[in-house]
Short mmCIF file of C-alpha atoms in Angstrom, two decimals:
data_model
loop_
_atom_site.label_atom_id
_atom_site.label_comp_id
_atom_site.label_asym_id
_atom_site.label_seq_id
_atom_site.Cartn_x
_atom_site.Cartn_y
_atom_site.Cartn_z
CA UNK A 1 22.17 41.85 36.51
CA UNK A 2 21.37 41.53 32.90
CA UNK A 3 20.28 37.94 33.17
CA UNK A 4 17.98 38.60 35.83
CA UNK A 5 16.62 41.33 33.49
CA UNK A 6 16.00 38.86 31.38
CA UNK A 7 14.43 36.42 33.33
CA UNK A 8 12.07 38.91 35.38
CA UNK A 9 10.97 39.95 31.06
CA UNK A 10 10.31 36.10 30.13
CA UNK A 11 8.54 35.60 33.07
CA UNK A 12 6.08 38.92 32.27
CA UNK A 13 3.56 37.11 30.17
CA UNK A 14 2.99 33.88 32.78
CA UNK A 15 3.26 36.65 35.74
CA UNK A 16 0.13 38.68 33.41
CA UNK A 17 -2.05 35.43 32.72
CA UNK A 18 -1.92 34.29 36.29
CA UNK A 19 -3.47 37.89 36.50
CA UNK A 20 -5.90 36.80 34.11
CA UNK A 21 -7.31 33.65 35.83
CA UNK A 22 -7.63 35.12 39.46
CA UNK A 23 -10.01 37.86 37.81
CA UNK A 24 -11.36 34.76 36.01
CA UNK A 25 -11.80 33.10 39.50
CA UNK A 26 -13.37 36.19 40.85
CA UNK A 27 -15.50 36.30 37.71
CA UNK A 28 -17.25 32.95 38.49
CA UNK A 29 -17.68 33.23 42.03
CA UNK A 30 -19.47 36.33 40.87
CA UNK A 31 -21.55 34.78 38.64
CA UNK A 32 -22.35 32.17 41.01
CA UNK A 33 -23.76 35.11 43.08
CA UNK A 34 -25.50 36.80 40.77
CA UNK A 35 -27.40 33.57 39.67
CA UNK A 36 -28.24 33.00 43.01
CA UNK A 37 -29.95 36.62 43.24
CA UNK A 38 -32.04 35.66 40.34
CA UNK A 39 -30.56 37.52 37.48
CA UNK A 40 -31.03 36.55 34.08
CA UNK A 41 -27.64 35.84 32.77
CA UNK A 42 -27.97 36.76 29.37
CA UNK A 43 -28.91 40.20 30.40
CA UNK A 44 -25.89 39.89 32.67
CA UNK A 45 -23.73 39.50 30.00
CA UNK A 46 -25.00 42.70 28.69
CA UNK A 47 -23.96 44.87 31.24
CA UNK A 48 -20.43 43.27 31.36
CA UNK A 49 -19.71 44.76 28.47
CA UNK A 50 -21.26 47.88 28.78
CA UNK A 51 -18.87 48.70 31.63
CA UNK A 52 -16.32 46.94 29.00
CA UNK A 53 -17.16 49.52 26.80
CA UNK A 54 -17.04 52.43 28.95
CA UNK A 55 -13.50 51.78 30.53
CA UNK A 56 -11.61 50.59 27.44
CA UNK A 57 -12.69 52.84 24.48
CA UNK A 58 -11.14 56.36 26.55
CA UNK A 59 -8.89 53.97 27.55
CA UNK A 60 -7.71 53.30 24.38
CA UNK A 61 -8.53 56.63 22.51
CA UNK A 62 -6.06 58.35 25.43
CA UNK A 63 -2.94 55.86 25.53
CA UNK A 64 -2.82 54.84 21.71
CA UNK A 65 -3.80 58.06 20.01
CA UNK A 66 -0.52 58.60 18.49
CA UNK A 67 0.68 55.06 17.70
CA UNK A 68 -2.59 53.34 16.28
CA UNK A 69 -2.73 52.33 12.59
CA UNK A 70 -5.37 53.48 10.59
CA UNK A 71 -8.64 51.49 10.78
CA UNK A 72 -9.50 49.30 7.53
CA UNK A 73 -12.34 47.32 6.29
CA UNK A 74 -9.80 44.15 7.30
CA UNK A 75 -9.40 44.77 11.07
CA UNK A 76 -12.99 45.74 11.19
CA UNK A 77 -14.50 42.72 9.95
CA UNK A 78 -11.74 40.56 11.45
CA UNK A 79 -12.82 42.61 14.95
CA UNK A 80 -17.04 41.79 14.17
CA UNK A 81 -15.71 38.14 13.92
CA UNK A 82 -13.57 38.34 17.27
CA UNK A 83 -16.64 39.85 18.37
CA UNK A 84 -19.15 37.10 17.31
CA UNK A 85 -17.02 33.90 18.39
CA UNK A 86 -15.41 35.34 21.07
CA UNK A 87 -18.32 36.87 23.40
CA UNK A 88 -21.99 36.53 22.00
CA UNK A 89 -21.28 32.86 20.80
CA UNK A 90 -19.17 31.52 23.82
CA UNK A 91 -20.94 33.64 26.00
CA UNK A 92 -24.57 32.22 25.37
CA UNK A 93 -23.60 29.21 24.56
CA UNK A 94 -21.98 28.25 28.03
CA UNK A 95 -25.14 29.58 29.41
CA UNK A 96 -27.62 27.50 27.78
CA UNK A 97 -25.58 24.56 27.94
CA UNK A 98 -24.89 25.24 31.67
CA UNK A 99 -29.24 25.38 31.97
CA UNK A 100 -29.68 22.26 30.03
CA UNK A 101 -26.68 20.00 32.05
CA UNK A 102 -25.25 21.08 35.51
CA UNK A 103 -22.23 23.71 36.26
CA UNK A 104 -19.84 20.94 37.27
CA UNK A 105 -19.98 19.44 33.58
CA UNK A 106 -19.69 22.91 31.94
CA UNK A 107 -16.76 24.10 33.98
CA UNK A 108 -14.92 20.34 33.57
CA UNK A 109 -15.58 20.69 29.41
CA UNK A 110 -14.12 24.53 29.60
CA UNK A 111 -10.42 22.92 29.57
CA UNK A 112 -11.08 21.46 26.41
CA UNK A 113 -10.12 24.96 25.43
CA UNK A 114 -6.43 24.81 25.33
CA UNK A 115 -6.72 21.45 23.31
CA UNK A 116 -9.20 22.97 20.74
CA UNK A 117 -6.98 26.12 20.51
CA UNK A 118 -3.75 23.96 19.50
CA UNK A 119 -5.60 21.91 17.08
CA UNK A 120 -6.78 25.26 15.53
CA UNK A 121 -3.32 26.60 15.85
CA UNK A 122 -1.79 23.92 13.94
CA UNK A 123 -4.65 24.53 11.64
CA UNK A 124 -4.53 28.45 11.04
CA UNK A 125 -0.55 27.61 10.86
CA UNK A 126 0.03 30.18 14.21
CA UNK A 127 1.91 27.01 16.00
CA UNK A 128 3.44 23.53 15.29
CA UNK A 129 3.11 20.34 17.46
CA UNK A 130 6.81 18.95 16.09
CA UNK A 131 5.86 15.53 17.91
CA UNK A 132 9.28 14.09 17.17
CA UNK A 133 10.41 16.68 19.00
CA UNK A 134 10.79 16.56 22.42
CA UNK A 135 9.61 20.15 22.75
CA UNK A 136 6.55 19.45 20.68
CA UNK A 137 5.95 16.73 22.98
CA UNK A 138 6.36 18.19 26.49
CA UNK A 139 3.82 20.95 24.80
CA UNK A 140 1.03 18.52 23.90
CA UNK A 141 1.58 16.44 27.20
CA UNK A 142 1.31 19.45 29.36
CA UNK A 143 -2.17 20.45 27.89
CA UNK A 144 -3.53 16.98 28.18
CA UNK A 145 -1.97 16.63 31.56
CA UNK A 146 -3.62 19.90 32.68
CA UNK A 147 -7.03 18.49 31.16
CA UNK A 148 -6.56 15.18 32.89
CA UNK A 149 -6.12 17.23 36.02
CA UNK A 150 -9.39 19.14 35.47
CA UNK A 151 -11.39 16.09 35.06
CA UNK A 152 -9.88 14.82 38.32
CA UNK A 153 -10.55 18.31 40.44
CA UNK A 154 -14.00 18.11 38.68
CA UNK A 155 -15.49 14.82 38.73
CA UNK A 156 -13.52 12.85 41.34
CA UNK A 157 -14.28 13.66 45.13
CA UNK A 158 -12.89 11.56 47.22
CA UNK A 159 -12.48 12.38 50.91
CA UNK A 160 -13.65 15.50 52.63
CA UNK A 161 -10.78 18.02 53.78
CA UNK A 162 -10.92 20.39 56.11
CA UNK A 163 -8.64 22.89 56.02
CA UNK A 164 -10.42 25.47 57.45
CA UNK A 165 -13.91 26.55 58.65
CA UNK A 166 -15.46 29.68 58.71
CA UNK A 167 -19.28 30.98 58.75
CA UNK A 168 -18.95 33.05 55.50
CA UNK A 169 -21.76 31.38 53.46
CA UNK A 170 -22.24 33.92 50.56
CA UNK A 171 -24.53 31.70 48.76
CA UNK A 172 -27.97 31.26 49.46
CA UNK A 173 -30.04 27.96 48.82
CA UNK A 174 -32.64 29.14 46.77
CA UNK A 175 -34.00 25.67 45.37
CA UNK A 176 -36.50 27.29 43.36
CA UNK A 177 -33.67 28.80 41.54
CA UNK A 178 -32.08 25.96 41.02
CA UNK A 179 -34.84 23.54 39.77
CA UNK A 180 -35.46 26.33 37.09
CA UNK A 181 -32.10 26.19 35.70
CA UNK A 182 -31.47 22.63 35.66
CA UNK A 183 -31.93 20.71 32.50
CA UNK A 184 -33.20 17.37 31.11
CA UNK A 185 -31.54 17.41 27.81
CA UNK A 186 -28.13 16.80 28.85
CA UNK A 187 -27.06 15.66 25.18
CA UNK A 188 -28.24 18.99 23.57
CA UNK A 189 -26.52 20.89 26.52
CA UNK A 190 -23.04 18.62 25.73
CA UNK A 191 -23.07 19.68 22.25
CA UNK A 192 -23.60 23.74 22.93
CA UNK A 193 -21.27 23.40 25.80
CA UNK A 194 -18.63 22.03 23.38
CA UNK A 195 -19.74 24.83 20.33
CA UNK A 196 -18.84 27.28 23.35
CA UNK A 197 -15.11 25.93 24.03
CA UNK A 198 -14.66 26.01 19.94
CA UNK A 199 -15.86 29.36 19.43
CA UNK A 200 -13.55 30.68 21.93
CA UNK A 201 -10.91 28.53 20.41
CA UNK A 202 -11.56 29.92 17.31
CA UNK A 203 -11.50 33.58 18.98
CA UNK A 204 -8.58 33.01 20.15
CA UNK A 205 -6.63 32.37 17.00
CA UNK A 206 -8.56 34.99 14.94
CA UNK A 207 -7.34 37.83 17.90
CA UNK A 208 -3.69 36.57 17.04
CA UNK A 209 -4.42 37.31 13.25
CA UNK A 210 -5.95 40.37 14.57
CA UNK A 211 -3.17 41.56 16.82
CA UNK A 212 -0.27 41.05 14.11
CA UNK A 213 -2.24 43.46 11.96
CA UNK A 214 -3.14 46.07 14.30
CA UNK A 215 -0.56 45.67 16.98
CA UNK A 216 -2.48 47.78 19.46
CA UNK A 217 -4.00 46.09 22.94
CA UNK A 218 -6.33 48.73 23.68
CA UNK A 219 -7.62 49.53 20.60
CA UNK A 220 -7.89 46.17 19.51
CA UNK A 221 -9.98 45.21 22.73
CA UNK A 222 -11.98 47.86 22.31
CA UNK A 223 -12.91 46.74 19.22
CA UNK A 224 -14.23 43.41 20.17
CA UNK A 225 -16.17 45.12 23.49
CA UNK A 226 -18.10 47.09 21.10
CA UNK A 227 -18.94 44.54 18.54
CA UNK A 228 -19.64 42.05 21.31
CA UNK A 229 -22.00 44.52 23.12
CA UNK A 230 -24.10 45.61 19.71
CA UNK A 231 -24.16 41.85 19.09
CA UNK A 232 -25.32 40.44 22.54
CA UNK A 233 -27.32 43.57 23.22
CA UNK A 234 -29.50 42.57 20.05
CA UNK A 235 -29.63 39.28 20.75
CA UNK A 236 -31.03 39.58 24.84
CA UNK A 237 -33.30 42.66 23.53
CA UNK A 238 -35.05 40.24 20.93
CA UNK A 239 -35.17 37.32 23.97
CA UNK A 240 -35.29 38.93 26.93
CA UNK A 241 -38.58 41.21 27.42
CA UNK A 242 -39.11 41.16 31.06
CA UNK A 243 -37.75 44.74 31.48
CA UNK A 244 -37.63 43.90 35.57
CA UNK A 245 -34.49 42.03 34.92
CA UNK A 246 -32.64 44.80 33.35
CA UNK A 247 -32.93 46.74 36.39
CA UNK A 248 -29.63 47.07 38.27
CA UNK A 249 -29.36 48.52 42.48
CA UNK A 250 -27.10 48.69 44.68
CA UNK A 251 -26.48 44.93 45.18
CA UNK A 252 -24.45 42.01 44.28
CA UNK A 253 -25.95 42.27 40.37
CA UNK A 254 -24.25 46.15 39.83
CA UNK A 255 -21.09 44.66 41.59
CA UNK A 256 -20.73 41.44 39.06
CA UNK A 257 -21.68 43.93 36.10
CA UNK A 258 -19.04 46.00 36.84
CA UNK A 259 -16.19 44.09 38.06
CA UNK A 260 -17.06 41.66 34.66
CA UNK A 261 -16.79 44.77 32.44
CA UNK A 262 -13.85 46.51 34.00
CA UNK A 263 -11.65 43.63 35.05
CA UNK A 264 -13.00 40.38 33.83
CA UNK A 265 -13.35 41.62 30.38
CA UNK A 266 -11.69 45.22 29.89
CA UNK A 267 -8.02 44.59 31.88
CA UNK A 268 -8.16 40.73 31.28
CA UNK A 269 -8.92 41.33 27.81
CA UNK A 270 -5.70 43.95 27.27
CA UNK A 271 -3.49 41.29 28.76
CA UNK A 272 -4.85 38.58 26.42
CA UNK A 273 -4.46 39.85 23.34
CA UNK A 274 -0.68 41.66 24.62
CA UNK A 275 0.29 38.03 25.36
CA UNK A 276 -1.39 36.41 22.12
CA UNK A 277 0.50 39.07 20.45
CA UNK A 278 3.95 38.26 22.09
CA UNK A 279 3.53 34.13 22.40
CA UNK A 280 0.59 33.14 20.54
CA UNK A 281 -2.79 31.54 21.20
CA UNK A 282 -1.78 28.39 23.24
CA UNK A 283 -0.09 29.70 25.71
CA UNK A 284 -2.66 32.09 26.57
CA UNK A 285 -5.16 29.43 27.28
CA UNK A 286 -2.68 27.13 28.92
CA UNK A 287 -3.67 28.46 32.29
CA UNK A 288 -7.50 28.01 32.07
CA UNK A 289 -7.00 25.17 34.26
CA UNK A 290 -5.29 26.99 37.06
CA UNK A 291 -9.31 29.34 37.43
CA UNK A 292 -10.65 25.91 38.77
CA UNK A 293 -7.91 25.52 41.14
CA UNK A 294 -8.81 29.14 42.34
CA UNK A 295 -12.33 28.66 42.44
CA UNK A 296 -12.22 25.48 44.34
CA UNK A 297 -10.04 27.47 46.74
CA UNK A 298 -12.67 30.70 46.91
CA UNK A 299 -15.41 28.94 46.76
CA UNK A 300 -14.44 26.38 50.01
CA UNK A 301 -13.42 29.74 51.62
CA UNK A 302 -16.31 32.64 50.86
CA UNK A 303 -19.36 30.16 49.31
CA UNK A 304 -18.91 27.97 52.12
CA UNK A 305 -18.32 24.44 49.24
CA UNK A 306 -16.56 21.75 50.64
CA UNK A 307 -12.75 20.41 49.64
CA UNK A 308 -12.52 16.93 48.65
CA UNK A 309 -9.30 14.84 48.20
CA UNK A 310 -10.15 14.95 44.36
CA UNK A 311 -9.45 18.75 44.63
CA UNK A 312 -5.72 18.56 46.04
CA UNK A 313 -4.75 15.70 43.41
CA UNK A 314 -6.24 17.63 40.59
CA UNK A 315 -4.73 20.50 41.71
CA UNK A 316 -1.34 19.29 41.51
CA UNK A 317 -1.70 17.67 37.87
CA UNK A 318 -2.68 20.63 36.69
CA UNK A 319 0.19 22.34 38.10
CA UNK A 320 2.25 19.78 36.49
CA UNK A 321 1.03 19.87 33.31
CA UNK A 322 1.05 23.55 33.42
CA UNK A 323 4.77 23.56 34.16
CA UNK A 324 5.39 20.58 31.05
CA UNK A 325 3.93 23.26 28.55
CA UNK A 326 5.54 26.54 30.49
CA UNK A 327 9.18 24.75 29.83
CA UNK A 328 8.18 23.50 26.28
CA UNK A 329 7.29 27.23 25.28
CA UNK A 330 10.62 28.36 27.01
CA UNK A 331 12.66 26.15 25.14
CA UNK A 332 10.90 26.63 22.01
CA UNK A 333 11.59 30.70 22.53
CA UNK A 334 15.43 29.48 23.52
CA UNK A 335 16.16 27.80 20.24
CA UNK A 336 14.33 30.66 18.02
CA UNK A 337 16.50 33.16 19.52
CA UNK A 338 19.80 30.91 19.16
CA UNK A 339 18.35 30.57 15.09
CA UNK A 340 18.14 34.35 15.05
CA UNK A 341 21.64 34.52 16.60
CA UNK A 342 23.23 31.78 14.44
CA UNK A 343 21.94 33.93 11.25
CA UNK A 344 22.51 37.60 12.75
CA UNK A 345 26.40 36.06 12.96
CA UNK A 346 26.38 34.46 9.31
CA UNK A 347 24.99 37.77 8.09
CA UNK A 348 27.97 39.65 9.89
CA UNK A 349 30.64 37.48 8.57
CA UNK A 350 29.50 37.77 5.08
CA UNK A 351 29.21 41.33 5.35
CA UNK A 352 32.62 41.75 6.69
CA UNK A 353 35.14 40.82 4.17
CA UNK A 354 32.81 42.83 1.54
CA UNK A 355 34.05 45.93 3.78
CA UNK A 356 37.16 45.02 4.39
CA UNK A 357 37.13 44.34 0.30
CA UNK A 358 36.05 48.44 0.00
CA UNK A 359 38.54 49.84 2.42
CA UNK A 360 41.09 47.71 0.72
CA UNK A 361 40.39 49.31 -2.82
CA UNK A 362 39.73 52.52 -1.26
CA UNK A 363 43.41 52.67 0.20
CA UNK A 364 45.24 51.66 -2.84
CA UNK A 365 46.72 54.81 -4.83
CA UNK A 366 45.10 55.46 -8.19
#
C-alpha cells in the first residue's frame, strides 16, 4: 500500500505536465481560430493575461495569505525578469517570426526548447548532463530523440491516413488573411523564432531561481502575470492603434482570451512553476513535444487538417524519447534519495555510541 503511495506521488508531476500540454494543445487550436477571425495577435496576447491577472492574484491573495514570505526588492526584480523573457519577449517574438516564415517552421523550432533549457541548466548550475553516466546519457538522448521526433511529425508527410472523417471544419479559408501574414524574410523570421525558444529557456531557469526563494506557486505566478501584462500592454498600446481590434464580443476572440488567461496561462502557469520547484527546469519542458502530438490529433479532428504517415512515426519518437528522459529523471531522483539514506544512516551510527557513551557515564555511581 505504501509503495503504491509512492508511486501514484512520483508520478504527480508527469500526471500535472501532461495537464499542461493538453491546455497547450487547446491553446493553439485557439489561436489558430482566433487568427482566422482576424484578430491582431499582439492585442491577443493582451487579454490573455488580463484574464491571467484577474483569476490568479485573488487566487493567490486567498490560498497563500498565511504562508507567503515577505516580498523583497530580489523576488521583485527576479519576477520583472520572469516577466520580460518569459511572456512579452517569447510571446512577440513567436509572433513576428511566425508572420515573417510559416506556422509549420515556428511550431517545429519550439522543441528546441527543452535543448536550450538544459544547456542553460548546465549553465545556471540547476542540472548536470554527467555524460559518462548512463543516466546523464538516457537524459540528453531523450530530449534529442523527442526533437528528432518533432522534426519528423513536422516536416515529413508521407502518406495520407484516414482515421476518421467528420464535417467539423472550424477553420475558415480566409486567403486574404493568410497572404497578409505570410512573410518573405524567412532568415530574419529564423533568427526571432529562435530569440523566442531562448527567452523562454531562459524563463524557465530564472522561475526555478525564483521558486527556491519564494516557494509559493500562486503568488509567484501572479507575479509574472502582472509584470507580463504592464509589459505587453505597453508594448501593443505604443504599436497597436487601431482601437477596432481591441474590441472583444461574444465570439471565438472572448473565448481564446479567456481560456488563454485562465487555463493556458493562470492554471498551466501554477503547475509549472510547482513542478520547476519540485524537479527543475528540464523536466518541465520535456513534454513540449507531446502539444504537437495533440494538436496534430485536434486539429485532424475539429480543424478538419489531414494525418499523414509522418504524423504516426513522429508521434511515436517522441513518445520514446519522452520515456528515455522520464526514466533518466527517475533514476536520477532514485540514487539522490539512496545518498540521502546512505548519510541519514552514517549520521545515526555516529550519533549512537555518543549516547550510549552519556547513559554509560550517567549510570556509573559518583
Amino acid at each position: 500500500m505504501r509503495q503504491n503511495v509512492e508511486v501514484l506521488h512520483g508520478l504527480k508531476p508527469v500526471m500535472l505536465m501532461l495537464v499542461v500540454q493538453i491546455v497547450y494543445a487547446g491553446m493553439n487550436i485557439l489561436y489558430k481560430l482566433a487568427a482566422n477571425d482576424g484578430m491582431n495577435l499582439r492585442v491577443l496576447v493582451v487579454y490573455r493575461y488580463i484574464f491571467s491577472t484577474a483569476f490568479i492574484v485573488p487566487l493567490a491573495l486567498i490560498v497563500e495569505r498565511k504562508s507567503r514570505p515577505k516580498l523583497t526588492w530580489a523576488v521583485l526584480s527576479q519576477a520583472f525578469l520572469c516577466g520580460f523573457f518569459g511572456v512579452l519577449l517569447p510571446q512577440n517574438l513567436y509572433l513576428e517570426g511566425l508572420a515573417l516564415t510559416s506556422a509549420t517552421f515556428v511550431v517545429a523550432m519550439s522543441n528546441l526548447i527543452p535543448a536550450f533549457t538544459l544547456i542553460l541548466a548546465v549553465l545556471f548550475r540547476l542540472d548536470k548532463l554527467e555524460l559518462i553516466t548512463q543516466i546523464g546519457r538516457a537524459k540528453v538522448l531523450g530530449i534529442l530523440t523527442g526533437i528528432a521526433g518533432a522534426m519528423i511529425l513536422t516536416f515529413y508527410k508521407g502518406a495520407e491516413i484516414n482515421i476518421w472523417s467528420t464535417n467539423i471544419h472550424l477553420l475558415k479559408h480566409n486567403h486574404q488573411h493568410q497572404n497578409s501574414h505570410t512573410g518573405n524574410r524567412p532568415i530574419l523570421g529564423s533568427s526571432l523564432t529562435l530569440a523566442s525558444c531562448i527567452s523562454f529557456a531562459l524563463w524557465l531557469n530564472i522561475q526555478a531561481k525564483l521558486s527556491k526563494r519564494y516557494p509559493c506557486p500562486y503568488s509567484s505566478t501572479a507575479l509574472v502575470s502582472v509584470m507580463g501584462l504592464i509589459q505587453c500592454l505597453t508594448l501593443s498600446a505604443c504599436m497597436e492603434r487601431n482601437w477596432k481590434q481591441w474590441i472583444l464580443g461574444w465570439n471565438i476572440r472572448l473565448l481564446t482570451a479567456t481560456y488563454g488567461g485562465i487555463a493556458s496561462s493562470g492554471l498551466t502557469g501554477i503547475l509549472i512553476v510547482w513542478c520547476l520547484h519540485i524537479r527543475g527546469p528540464v523536466f518541465a519542458t520535456s513534454f513540449s513535444p507531446v502539444a504537437l502530438v495533440l494538436v496534430a490529433i485536434m486539429g485532424s479532428f475539429i480543424l478538419g487538417e489531414k494525418l499523414h504517415l509522418g504524423s504516426i512515426l513522429g508521434a511515436v519518437v517522441i513518445l520514446c524519447g519522452l520515456y528515455m528522459l522520464l526514466w533518466g529523471q527517475t533514476e536520477e531522483i532514485k540514487e539522490k534519495a539512496k545518498l540521502v539514506s546512505i548519510l541519514e544512516e552514517v549520521v545515526t551510527s555516529v550519533d549512537q555510541p555518543a549516547i550510549a557513551t552519556s547513559t554509560h557515564e550517567k549510570a556509573l555511581p559518583k
